[in-house]
Coordinates of C-alpha atoms in Angstrom, one line a residue:
M1 CA 34.7 -8.7 -28.1
S2 CA 36.4 -9.9 -24.8
L3 CA 35.0 -9.4 -21.9
N4 CA 38.6 -9.8 -20.0
S5 CA 40.1 -7.1 -18.4
P6 CA 43.7 -6.7 -17.1
I7 CA 43.8 -6.7 -13.2
E8 CA 45.9 -3.8 -11.7
P9 CA 49.1 -4.7 -10.2
D10 CA 48.7 -4.5 -5.9
A11 CA 49.8 -1.4 -4.9
V12 CA 53.4 -1.4 -3.3
R13 CA 52.7 -1.7 1.0
P14 CA 55.3 1.4 2.5
E15 CA 58.3 0.1 4.6
S16 CA 58.0 2.6 7.0
V17 CA 55.7 4.5 8.7
E18 CA 56.4 8.0 10.4
P19 CA 55.3 8.7 14.1
V20 CA 51.5 10.2 14.3
T21 CA 51.0 12.6 17.0
L22 CA 48.1 13.3 19.2
S23 CA 46.8 16.2 17.1
D24 CA 47.1 14.1 13.6
R25 CA 45.0 11.9 15.2
V26 CA 42.0 14.7 16.6
N27 CA 42.5 16.4 12.8
A28 CA 41.8 12.7 11.3
V29 CA 38.5 12.1 13.5
I30 CA 37.5 15.5 12.9
N31 CA 38.4 15.5 9.0
P32 CA 38.3 12.0 8.0
A33 CA 39.1 13.0 4.4
A34 CA 42.8 14.6 5.2
D35 CA 43.5 12.1 7.6
P36 CA 47.4 11.0 6.5
S37 CA 47.7 8.4 9.6
P38 CA 46.0 4.7 10.4
D39 CA 43.0 6.3 11.4
A40 CA 41.7 6.3 7.9
A41 CA 40.0 3.0 8.4
A42 CA 37.7 3.7 5.4
A43 CA 40.2 4.3 2.8
T44 CA 42.2 1.5 4.1
A45 CA 39.4 -1.0 4.1
A46 CA 38.2 0.1 0.4
K47 CA 41.9 -0.4 -0.7
S48 CA 42.2 -3.8 0.5
A49 CA 38.8 -4.4 -0.8
E50 CA 39.8 -3.6 -4.5
K51 CA 43.3 -5.7 -4.1
T52 CA 41.5 -8.9 -2.9
G53 CA 38.3 -8.7 -5.5
M54 CA 35.2 -8.0 -3.3
P55 CA 32.0 -7.3 -4.9
Q56 CA 31.0 -3.3 -4.5
S57 CA 28.0 -4.3 -3.1
R58 CA 30.2 -5.9 -0.2
K59 CA 32.3 -2.9 0.2
Q60 CA 29.6 -0.6 0.8
N61 CA 28.5 -2.7 3.3
S62 CA 31.8 -3.1 4.9
A63 CA 31.9 0.8 4.8
T64 CA 28.4 1.1 6.5
F65 CA 30.0 -1.3 9.1
T66 CA 32.9 0.4 9.5
Q67 CA 31.0 3.8 9.9
P68 CA 30.9 4.8 13.8
E69 CA 27.6 5.9 15.0
T70 CA 27.4 9.6 17.0
I71 CA 25.3 10.5 20.0
G72 CA 24.6 13.9 21.0
L73 CA 22.8 15.9 23.4
F74 CA 19.3 15.7 22.0
G75 CA 20.0 11.6 21.3
P76 CA 21.4 9.8 18.1
R77 CA 21.9 11.4 14.7
K78 CA 19.3 10.5 12.4
D79 CA 19.6 9.5 8.5
S80 CA 17.2 11.6 6.6
F81 CA 15.8 10.5 3.3
S82 CA 17.2 13.0 1.9
Q83 CA 20.6 11.7 3.1
R84 CA 20.4 8.4 2.3
Y85 CA 20.2 8.7 -0.9
H86 CA 22.2 11.9 -2.0
L87 CA 19.6 14.0 -2.7
T88 CA 20.1 18.2 -2.8
R89 CA 17.9 21.2 -3.2
R90 CA 19.7 22.0 -6.1
G91 CA 18.7 18.8 -7.5
K92 CA 15.5 18.7 -6.7
L93 CA 14.7 22.6 -7.5
K94 CA 16.4 21.5 -11.1
R95 CA 13.7 18.2 -11.6
L96 CA 10.9 19.9 -9.7
T97 CA 11.1 22.7 -12.9
Q98 CA 11.2 19.8 -15.3
I99 CA 8.2 18.8 -14.2
A100 CA 6.6 22.0 -14.1
Q101 CA 7.5 22.4 -17.6
I102 CA 6.0 19.8 -18.7
V103 CA 3.0 19.9 -16.8
N104 CA 2.6 23.5 -18.4
Q105 CA 3.0 22.0 -22.1
F106 CA -0.2 19.7 -21.3
D107 CA -2.1 22.9 -19.6
I108 CA -3.1 21.1 -16.2
V109 CA -4.4 24.2 -15.5
H110 CA -7.7 24.1 -18.0
G111 CA -8.2 20.3 -16.9
L112 CA -7.0 16.4 -18.4
T113 CA -8.7 14.1 -20.7
P114 CA -8.2 10.5 -20.0
I115 CA -5.4 10.6 -23.1
K116 CA -3.4 13.9 -22.0
M117 CA -2.9 12.7 -18.6
R118 CA -1.7 9.4 -20.2
L119 CA 1.0 11.3 -22.2
M120 CA 1.7 13.7 -19.2
L121 CA 2.9 10.7 -17.0
E122 CA 5.1 9.1 -20.6
A123 CA 6.2 12.5 -20.7
L124 CA 7.6 12.9 -17.1
G125 CA 9.6 9.9 -17.1
P126 CA 9.0 5.9 -15.1
T127 CA 8.7 7.6 -11.7
F128 CA 5.3 8.7 -12.9
V129 CA 4.7 5.9 -15.3
K130 CA 4.6 3.8 -12.4
V131 CA 2.4 6.3 -10.4
G132 CA 0.0 5.9 -13.2
Q133 CA -0.1 2.0 -13.3
I134 CA -0.6 2.0 -9.3
L135 CA -3.5 5.1 -9.8
S136 CA -4.9 2.7 -12.9
M137 CA -5.8 -0.1 -10.2
R138 CA -7.4 2.8 -8.1
S139 CA -11.3 3.5 -9.4
E140 CA -11.9 5.0 -5.8
I141 CA -9.4 7.5 -6.7
L142 CA -10.1 8.6 -10.2
P143 CA -13.2 8.2 -12.5
Q144 CA -13.2 4.6 -14.5
S145 CA -12.6 6.5 -17.7
F146 CA -9.1 7.4 -16.1
C147 CA -7.9 4.1 -14.7
D148 CA -8.7 2.7 -17.9
E149 CA -6.5 4.8 -19.9
L150 CA -3.8 4.8 -17.4
S151 CA -3.7 1.2 -17.9
K152 CA -2.2 1.3 -21.5
L153 CA 0.9 2.7 -19.7
R154 CA 4.0 1.2 -21.2
A155 CA 6.9 0.7 -18.9
D156 CA 9.5 0.1 -21.9
A157 CA 12.5 2.6 -21.8
D158 CA 16.0 3.0 -24.7
P159 CA 17.8 0.1 -24.0
M160 CA 21.0 0.9 -21.2
P161 CA 24.0 0.6 -23.6
Y162 CA 26.1 -2.6 -23.7
G163 CA 29.2 -1.0 -21.9
T164 CA 26.9 0.3 -19.1
V165 CA 25.8 -3.4 -18.5
L166 CA 29.2 -4.9 -17.9
Q167 CA 30.4 -2.2 -15.9
V168 CA 27.6 -3.0 -13.9
L169 CA 28.3 -6.7 -13.7
E170 CA 32.2 -6.3 -12.6
D171 CA 31.0 -3.4 -10.2
E172 CA 28.5 -6.0 -8.6
Y173 CA 31.1 -9.0 -9.0
G174 CA 34.2 -7.3 -8.0
R175 CA 36.1 -9.3 -10.9
P176 CA 35.6 -9.5 -14.9
V177 CA 32.9 -10.6 -16.5
G178 CA 34.5 -12.6 -18.8
E179 CA 35.6 -15.4 -15.1
I180 CA 31.8 -15.9 -14.6
F181 CA 30.0 -15.3 -18.2
E182 CA 31.2 -17.1 -21.8
H183 CA 28.9 -15.0 -23.6
I184 CA 26.8 -12.2 -22.9
D185 CA 24.4 -11.3 -26.0
A186 CA 24.8 -7.5 -26.7
T187 CA 21.2 -7.0 -27.5
P188 CA 18.4 -7.2 -24.6
L189 CA 15.4 -9.3 -24.5
G190 CA 14.0 -6.2 -23.1
S191 CA 14.4 -3.6 -21.4
A192 CA 12.3 -1.7 -19.2
S193 CA 12.4 1.7 -16.7
L194 CA 13.7 -0.4 -13.8
A195 CA 16.4 -3.3 -15.6
Q196 CA 17.1 -4.4 -18.5
V197 CA 17.6 -8.4 -19.4
H198 CA 20.4 -9.9 -21.3
R199 CA 20.6 -13.3 -22.4
A200 CA 24.0 -15.0 -21.7
K201 CA 26.0 -18.4 -21.2
L202 CA 27.8 -19.2 -18.2
S203 CA 31.2 -20.4 -18.2
T204 CA 30.1 -23.8 -16.6
G205 CA 27.4 -23.8 -19.8
E206 CA 24.5 -23.3 -18.5
D207 CA 22.1 -21.1 -21.0
V208 CA 21.2 -17.6 -18.4
A209 CA 19.2 -14.6 -18.8
V210 CA 20.8 -11.9 -16.5
K211 CA 18.8 -8.7 -15.2
V212 CA 20.6 -5.9 -14.5
Q213 CA 19.5 -2.9 -12.9
R214 CA 19.7 0.1 -14.0
P215 CA 22.6 2.4 -12.1
G216 CA 21.4 5.2 -9.9
V217 CA 17.8 4.6 -10.8
R218 CA 16.7 4.0 -7.1
E219 CA 18.3 7.5 -6.3
T220 CA 16.4 9.1 -9.4
M221 CA 13.2 7.6 -8.5
A222 CA 13.9 8.7 -4.7
Q223 CA 14.2 12.7 -5.8
D224 CA 10.8 12.1 -7.8
V225 CA 9.1 10.6 -4.4
S226 CA 10.5 13.5 -2.4
I227 CA 8.9 16.4 -4.9
M228 CA 5.7 14.2 -4.8
R229 CA 5.4 14.2 -1.2
T230 CA 5.7 17.3 -0.9
I231 CA 3.2 18.2 -3.9
A232 CA 0.9 15.7 -2.0
R233 CA 1.1 17.6 1.3
I234 CA 0.1 21.0 -0.4
A235 CA -2.3 19.1 -2.3
A236 CA -4.1 17.7 0.2
K237 CA -4.6 21.4 2.1
T238 CA -5.5 23.5 -0.6
M239 CA -7.8 21.3 -3.0
H240 CA -11.5 19.6 -1.7
S241 CA -11.2 16.5 -0.5
A242 CA -13.1 14.5 -3.5
Q243 CA -10.4 15.5 -5.3
V244 CA -7.5 14.6 -4.1
V245 CA -8.1 10.6 -1.9
D246 CA -5.3 10.1 0.6
L247 CA -2.9 11.2 -2.2
S248 CA -0.1 11.0 0.1
G249 CA -1.0 7.3 0.8
V250 CA -0.4 6.6 -2.7
V251 CA 3.0 8.4 -2.8
E252 CA 4.0 5.9 -0.2
E253 CA 2.6 2.8 -1.8
L254 CA 4.5 3.6 -4.8
W255 CA 8.4 4.5 -2.2
D256 CA 7.4 0.7 -0.8
T257 CA 6.9 -1.4 -3.8
F258 CA 9.5 0.5 -6.1
E259 CA 12.4 -0.1 -3.1
S260 CA 10.7 -4.3 -2.9
E261 CA 11.2 -4.4 -6.7
T262 CA 14.9 -2.4 -6.6
D263 CA 16.0 -5.3 -4.4
F264 CA 16.5 -8.2 -6.6
L265 CA 17.7 -10.7 -3.8
I266 CA 13.8 -10.8 -3.0
E267 CA 13.0 -11.5 -6.5
T268 CA 15.8 -14.0 -6.0
R269 CA 13.8 -15.7 -3.1
N270 CA 10.5 -15.2 -4.6
L271 CA 11.9 -17.2 -7.6
A272 CA 13.3 -20.0 -5.2
E273 CA 10.3 -20.2 -3.2
F274 CA 7.8 -20.2 -6.7
K275 CA 10.4 -23.6 -8.2
R276 CA 9.4 -25.4 -5.5
F277 CA 5.8 -24.3 -5.7
C278 CA 6.0 -25.7 -9.2
E279 CA 7.6 -28.8 -8.4
R280 CA 3.9 -31.0 -7.6
Y281 CA 2.3 -29.8 -10.6
K282 CA 3.7 -31.2 -13.6
Y283 CA 2.7 -28.8 -16.1
M284 CA 4.0 -25.4 -13.9
D285 CA 7.4 -24.0 -14.0
C286 CA 9.6 -21.1 -13.9
P287 CA 13.0 -20.3 -14.1
K288 CA 15.6 -21.0 -11.5
P289 CA 17.9 -18.8 -10.1
Y290 CA 21.6 -18.8 -9.4
P291 CA 21.6 -17.5 -6.0
E292 CA 25.4 -17.3 -5.7
L293 CA 25.5 -15.1 -8.8
C294 CA 22.7 -12.6 -7.3
T295 CA 22.9 -9.7 -5.9
E296 CA 20.6 -6.5 -4.8
H297 CA 20.9 -5.4 -8.5
V298 CA 21.6 -8.4 -10.7
V299 CA 19.3 -11.5 -11.2
V300 CA 21.0 -14.5 -12.9
M301 CA 18.2 -16.8 -13.8
D302 CA 17.8 -19.9 -16.3
Y303 CA 16.5 -18.8 -19.8
V304 CA 13.2 -19.8 -21.0
E305 CA 12.8 -19.9 -24.5
G306 CA 8.9 -20.7 -25.6
I307 CA 5.6 -19.6 -27.3
S308 CA 3.9 -16.2 -25.2
V309 CA 0.4 -16.8 -24.4
S310 CA -0.1 -13.8 -26.2
H311 CA 0.6 -15.7 -29.4
P312 CA -2.7 -18.2 -29.3
N313 CA -2.2 -18.6 -33.2
E314 CA 1.5 -20.4 -32.8
L315 CA 0.3 -22.2 -29.9
I316 CA -2.6 -23.9 -31.8
E317 CA 0.2 -24.9 -34.7
A318 CA 2.4 -25.9 -32.0
G319 CA -0.4 -28.7 -31.1
Y320 CA -1.3 -27.2 -27.9
D321 CA -5.3 -26.8 -26.4
L322 CA -6.1 -23.2 -25.5
K323 CA -8.7 -24.3 -23.2
E324 CA -6.3 -26.5 -21.2
I325 CA -3.6 -23.9 -21.0
G326 CA -6.6 -21.9 -20.0
T327 CA -8.2 -23.7 -17.4
K328 CA -4.8 -25.0 -15.4
L329 CA -3.6 -21.7 -15.9
V330 CA -7.0 -20.0 -14.0
D331 CA -6.8 -23.3 -11.8
N332 CA -3.2 -22.8 -10.7
Y333 CA -3.4 -19.6 -9.9
A334 CA -6.6 -20.1 -7.4
T335 CA -4.2 -22.6 -5.7
Q336 CA -1.5 -20.2 -5.2
V337 CA -4.3 -17.0 -4.1
L338 CA -6.4 -19.4 -1.9
D339 CA -4.5 -22.6 -0.9
E340 CA -0.9 -21.6 -0.7
G341 CA -0.9 -17.8 0.1
F342 CA 1.5 -17.0 -2.2
F343 CA 0.8 -16.1 -5.5
H344 CA 2.2 -14.3 -8.7
A345 CA 0.8 -10.5 -8.5
D346 CA 1.4 -9.5 -12.2
P347 CA 0.3 -12.7 -14.9
H348 CA -0.2 -10.2 -17.3
P349 CA 0.6 -11.9 -21.4
G350 CA 4.4 -11.1 -21.6
N351 CA 5.2 -12.6 -17.8
I352 CA 3.5 -16.2 -19.3
M353 CA 4.9 -18.6 -21.6
V354 CA 4.0 -22.3 -22.7
R355 CA 7.7 -24.6 -23.1
G356 CA 7.7 -28.3 -23.3
G357 CA 3.7 -28.8 -22.5
Q358 CA 4.5 -26.8 -19.0
I359 CA 3.1 -23.0 -18.2
V360 CA 5.8 -21.1 -17.5
L361 CA 5.5 -17.6 -15.1
L362 CA 8.6 -15.2 -15.4
D363 CA 9.2 -12.2 -13.1
L364 CA 8.6 -12.9 -10.1
G365 CA 9.7 -9.4 -8.6
M366 CA 6.1 -9.1 -7.7
T367 CA 4.3 -11.3 -5.4
G368 CA 1.5 -11.3 -3.4
R369 CA 1.1 -12.9 0.2
L370 CA -2.4 -14.0 2.1
N371 CA -2.2 -15.7 5.7
A372 CA -5.2 -18.6 6.6
K373 CA -7.9 -15.9 8.1
T374 CA -7.7 -13.6 4.9
R375 CA -8.1 -16.9 2.3
S376 CA -10.5 -18.6 4.3
V377 CA -12.3 -15.1 4.7
L378 CA -12.1 -14.5 0.8
K379 CA -13.8 -18.3 -0.2
D380 CA -16.6 -16.8 2.3
M381 CA -17.4 -13.6 0.6
I382 CA -17.0 -15.6 -2.9
F383 CA -19.7 -17.8 -1.9
A384 CA -22.0 -15.2 -0.3
V385 CA -21.7 -13.2 -3.4
A386 CA -23.0 -16.6 -5.6
K387 CA -25.9 -16.8 -2.9
Q388 CA -26.8 -13.6 -2.9
D389 CA -26.6 -13.4 1.1
S390 CA -25.8 -9.9 1.9
P391 CA -25.5 -10.1 5.5
A392 CA -22.6 -13.1 4.8
L393 CA -20.7 -10.5 2.2
A394 CA -20.6 -7.8 5.1
D395 CA -19.7 -10.0 7.7
G396 CA -16.8 -11.0 5.3
L397 CA -16.5 -7.4 4.3
L398 CA -15.8 -6.4 7.8
R399 CA -13.6 -9.3 8.5
F400 CA -11.1 -9.2 5.8
A401 CA -11.0 -5.0 7.2
G402 CA -10.4 -6.1 10.4
A403 CA -12.9 -3.6 11.7
E404 CA -16.2 -3.7 13.4
A405 CA -19.1 -2.7 11.9
D406 CA -21.3 1.1 13.7
P407 CA -24.7 -0.3 14.5
E408 CA -25.9 2.7 13.0
D409 CA -24.4 2.5 9.8
Y410 CA -25.0 -1.3 9.5
P411 CA -28.2 -1.2 7.5
A412 CA -26.8 1.4 5.1
L413 CA -23.6 -1.6 4.8
L414 CA -26.6 -4.0 4.1
A415 CA -28.3 -1.9 1.6
D416 CA -25.4 -0.7 0.0
L417 CA -24.6 -4.4 -0.3
D418 CA -27.7 -5.9 -1.5
V419 CA -26.7 -3.3 -4.7
I420 CA -24.2 -4.7 -5.4
V421 CA -25.3 -8.4 -5.0
K422 CA -28.3 -8.0 -7.4
E423 CA -26.3 -6.3 -9.8
F424 CA -23.3 -8.7 -9.9
G425 CA -24.6 -12.0 -8.3
T426 CA -27.9 -12.8 -10.5
V427 CA -25.1 -12.6 -13.6
D428 CA -24.2 -15.6 -15.4
L429 CA -20.7 -16.4 -14.2
A430 CA -19.6 -16.1 -18.3
E431 CA -20.8 -12.8 -18.0
L432 CA -19.8 -11.2 -14.3
D433 CA -17.2 -8.5 -15.0
I434 CA -14.6 -8.8 -11.8
A435 CA -12.9 -5.2 -12.2
A436 CA -16.6 -3.9 -12.0
M437 CA -17.3 -6.0 -8.9
L438 CA -14.1 -4.9 -7.0
T439 CA -14.2 -1.4 -8.3
A440 CA -18.0 -1.4 -6.6
L441 CA -17.0 -2.9 -3.3
T442 CA -13.9 -1.2 -2.8
Q443 CA -16.1 1.8 -3.2
M444 CA -18.5 1.1 -1.3
A445 CA -16.4 0.4 1.6
Q446 CA -14.5 3.5 1.6
R447 CA -17.7 5.1 2.0
H448 CA -18.4 3.4 5.3
G449 CA -14.7 3.9 6.8
I450 CA -14.1 0.3 6.2
E451 CA -10.3 0.1 5.1
V452 CA -9.6 -3.0 2.3
P453 CA -5.8 -4.5 2.9
S454 CA -3.4 -3.6 0.6
T455 CA -3.1 -7.7 0.1
V456 CA -6.9 -8.0 -1.1
T457 CA -6.2 -4.7 -3.5
T458 CA -3.1 -7.0 -4.9
V459 CA -5.7 -10.3 -5.5
G460 CA -7.9 -7.6 -7.5
R461 CA -5.4 -6.3 -9.1
A462 CA -4.0 -9.9 -10.4
L463 CA -7.2 -11.5 -10.6
V464 CA -8.2 -8.4 -13.3
T465 CA -5.0 -8.7 -15.0
L466 CA -5.9 -12.6 -15.5
E467 CA -9.0 -12.2 -16.8
G468 CA -8.0 -9.5 -19.3
L469 CA -5.8 -12.0 -20.6
L470 CA -8.1 -14.8 -21.0
D471 CA -10.7 -12.3 -22.6
E472 CA -8.3 -11.3 -25.2
F473 CA -5.9 -14.4 -26.5
I474 CA -8.4 -17.5 -24.8
P475 CA -12.0 -16.4 -24.2
D476 CA -13.2 -19.7 -24.0
V477 CA -12.2 -20.2 -20.6
N478 CA -14.6 -18.9 -17.9
M479 CA -12.1 -17.6 -14.7
I480 CA -15.1 -17.1 -12.7
Q481 CA -16.4 -21.0 -13.0
I482 CA -12.9 -22.5 -12.5
I483 CA -12.5 -20.6 -9.3
S484 CA -16.2 -21.5 -8.3
D485 CA -15.0 -25.4 -9.0
H486 CA -11.8 -25.4 -7.1
I487 CA -13.1 -23.9 -4.0
A488 CA -16.4 -26.3 -4.1
A489 CA -13.5 -29.3 -4.5
S490 CA -11.1 -28.7 -2.5
T491 CA -13.9 -28.0 0.2
S492 CA -15.1 -32.0 0.3
K493 CA -17.2 -32.9 2.9
K494 CA -14.1 -34.5 4.6
D495 CA -12.2 -31.6 4.9
F496 CA -15.6 -29.5 5.7
A497 CA -16.0 -31.5 8.9
K498 CA -12.6 -31.3 10.0
D499 CA -12.4 -27.5 9.8
E500 CA -15.8 -27.4 11.7
A501 CA -14.1 -30.1 14.4
K502 CA -11.2 -27.9 14.6
S503 CA -13.6 -24.6 15.2
L504 CA -16.1 -25.8 17.6
V505 CA -12.3 -27.1 19.7
I506 CA -10.4 -23.7 19.3
E507 CA -13.9 -22.0 20.0
G508 CA -14.7 -24.9 23.3
H509 CA -11.2 -23.5 24.3
Q510 CA -12.1 -19.8 24.5
A511 CA -15.3 -20.0 25.9
L512 CA -14.0 -22.5 28.7
H513 CA -11.0 -20.1 29.8
S514 CA -13.6 -17.2 29.6
L515 CA -16.1 -19.2 31.8
L516 CA -12.7 -19.7 34.4
A517 CA -11.8 -15.5 34.0
A518 CA -15.2 -14.8 34.8
A519 CA -15.7 -17.4 38.3
N520 CA -12.3 -15.7 39.2
E521 CA -13.7 -11.9 38.7
L522 CA -16.8 -13.1 40.5
K523 CA -15.0 -14.3 43.7
V524 CA -13.0 -11.2 43.7
A525 CA -16.3 -9.2 43.9
S526 CA -18.1 -11.0 46.5
R527 CA -14.6 -10.1 48.5
M528 CA -15.0 -6.7 48.2
L529 CA -18.9 -7.0 48.6
T530 CA -18.5 -8.8 52.4
R531 CA -15.7 -6.1 52.5
G532 CA -17.6 -3.3 52.1
Q533 CA -15.5 -2.3 49.0
L534 CA -18.0 -2.9 45.9
R535 CA -18.8 0.3 44.5
V536 CA -21.1 0.3 41.1
N537 CA -20.7 2.4 38.9
M538 CA -24.0 2.7 36.3
E539 CA -25.2 4.7 33.3
M540 CA -27.9 5.3 31.7
V541 CA -28.1 4.7 28.1
G542 CA -29.8 7.6 26.4
S543 CA -30.7 9.7 29.7
Q544 CA -27.8 12.7 28.6
E545 CA -31.3 13.9 26.7
P546 CA -34.0 14.3 29.0
I547 CA -31.5 15.3 31.8
H548 CA -30.7 18.5 29.2
L549 CA -33.7 19.4 28.7
L550 CA -34.7 19.4 32.3
A551 CA -31.4 21.6 32.8
N552 CA -33.0 24.2 30.3
M553 CA -36.6 23.7 31.8
V554 CA -35.1 25.2 35.3
N555 CA -32.9 27.6 33.4
R556 CA -36.2 29.1 32.0
L557 CA -38.1 29.3 35.4
T558 CA -35.6 30.3 37.1
M559 CA -35.3 33.9 34.5
A560 CA -39.2 33.4 34.8
L561 CA -38.9 33.8 38.2
I562 CA -36.1 37.1 38.2
V563 CA -38.2 39.1 35.6
V564 CA -41.5 38.7 37.5
G565 CA -39.0 40.4 40.5
L566 CA -38.1 43.0 38.8
F567 CA -41.2 43.5 37.3
I568 CA -42.6 43.9 40.5
G569 CA -40.4 45.5 42.5
S570 CA -39.6 48.0 40.1
S571 CA -43.6 48.7 40.4
I572 CA -42.9 49.2 44.3
V573 CA -40.7 51.4 43.4
Y574 CA -42.7 53.1 40.8
Y575 CA -45.7 53.9 43.3
A576 CA -43.0 55.1 45.9
G577 CA -42.2 58.0 44.2
I578 CA -38.5 58.1 44.9
K579 CA -36.3 60.4 42.8
P580 CA -34.6 61.0 40.9
V581 CA -37.2 60.5 38.3
I582 CA -37.1 60.0 34.1
F583 CA -40.0 59.6 32.0
G584 CA -42.3 60.1 35.1
I585 CA -40.6 57.2 36.4
P586 CA -37.7 56.7 39.5
I587 CA -34.3 55.6 37.5
V588 CA -34.4 52.4 39.6
G589 CA -37.8 51.4 38.6
F590 CA -37.3 52.3 34.9
M591 CA -33.8 49.8 35.0
G592 CA -35.8 47.1 36.4
Y593 CA -38.6 47.4 33.3
V594 CA -36.0 47.9 31.1
I595 CA -33.6 44.6 32.5
A596 CA -37.0 42.8 32.7
F597 CA -38.4 43.5 29.4
I598 CA -35.0 42.4 27.9
L599 CA -34.7 39.1 29.5
S600 CA -38.5 38.3 28.9
V601 CA -37.5 39.0 25.1
W602 CA -34.7 36.6 25.0
I603 CA -36.6 33.4 27.1
V604 CA -39.3 33.8 24.0
F605 CA -36.4 34.1 21.2
D606 CA -35.3 30.9 23.0
I607 CA -38.2 29.1 23.7
Y608 CA -39.0 29.8 19.5
F609 CA -35.5 28.8 18.1
K610 CA -34.9 25.9 20.5
G611 CA -38.7 24.6 19.0
R612 CA -37.8 24.5 15.8
S613 CA -34.6 22.9 15.9
N614 CA -36.4 20.5 17.5
K615 CA -38.9 19.6 15.2
K616 CA -36.2 19.5 12.3
R617 CA -34.5 16.3 13.7

């Protein structure tokens, strides 16, 4: 099958243009679609782009650049989420009806089992499959049984037609595919809900893999996310907090993740950066990208033909040592996370192959980054668990989250950490369950109002995925032992002395500046003191409660004096025999007795109930 397609001849340029009146120009600005004049720059630019062979993505950028900004009485007009992705109420209503029908089939009103929830998300489509994959890592939101079942969700999808793949490539490059590729296999290597991968051969002879994004996948995802945002807002208002925990945050995390995954230029940069990292290790590698052929919707990289780590028998037959593969893989991963701060965030078996004595990591669309401070704290926390040092673990956790402990909650925090340390710090490294430990630590942090950064969650997910790979295919490799040995080896006495000296220099520099600042403040205070301008504001800590009790005592004493005065005054009126009378008592005296009685009862009840409330405290 030939990939060449005929090139349309250039349109004939008109030799003359009729004069354009002012009214025509005004109409062109108000209604550009009907503009017959030279002011229709967008249409002209689009036609010229087609004639010059400009790629479709560049056409869109050009059109965006020529689109004029508008301002109004209340500021510039802002493009909404719906406008950006061409969402309509009719389309959202149609999709919402479809979702409601599927949800109704699974009888969500009477409850969902873990299996029914997984099947329902698969039926709802790729967007909700992604939601399930994220929820499977969030045990603070769902019970562990649901997380375990949702981890089985697959991202496989029906393959795109071969003609659609070719059309996407032509639209991206703006020229026939045959000018770039000598051949593209019609059968895909893999097909997911987001993209599809084909083996191909460039016209220059290189054997490559071409990853093509499905047309309109971002718009479809945006529609589902818009619906989920509405549902999350309603659920947060109507359901109990124990059942819905920051569902809106999960939806936003989903959209952020999907936006980065649908921009293949990010994956291209990740491949190039990871390729430079692998140059220092003879046993590690990743596909080389071809940046000149990569766009926002297409990635072209070297084709990797090897043995997946999910086939250990084939690796053994090929002469590889499984323990050596697992040890080098984990040690290099520890280097990525703890030393480089740039790591593969999805190390599942399908993304790891062995070729020519090298471990090759595929699919760099999902990566994570850790700054130097986070890496340092992560090492300290690992050592704290090993030493069963709860205070050190608490300090590391708070530094991790960038929060300070409330003195009133700190003892409870230490108590909860003691439980985690005793449960996980006393077992052998071979028996340590990383997933359970991270789950317990995350749930405990949430109870104490400590927000764990998303980068830490990404590390946890990646380690859990790597641990599952080793347990299933290379069970003789102890991941925790290798990571601990890596930290110990990378922290030699010489390096430790350097780090301590550097820390002392930084702290000394800060202390010197603080001392100079304090001296300057003292100078200002002494000058104000000599001029009689110094004022001192003092607040006695814990003084509010005694003052409040004293105010209550004064109020009661005042009311008691009023009651006594009313009784005495009413008695004088009674003996004076002032008319008119009621029940043999002058009306004035009678009213005084009634008011005095009511106030007396109020004082007694006030003393009784406040005394009981103080005892309960």
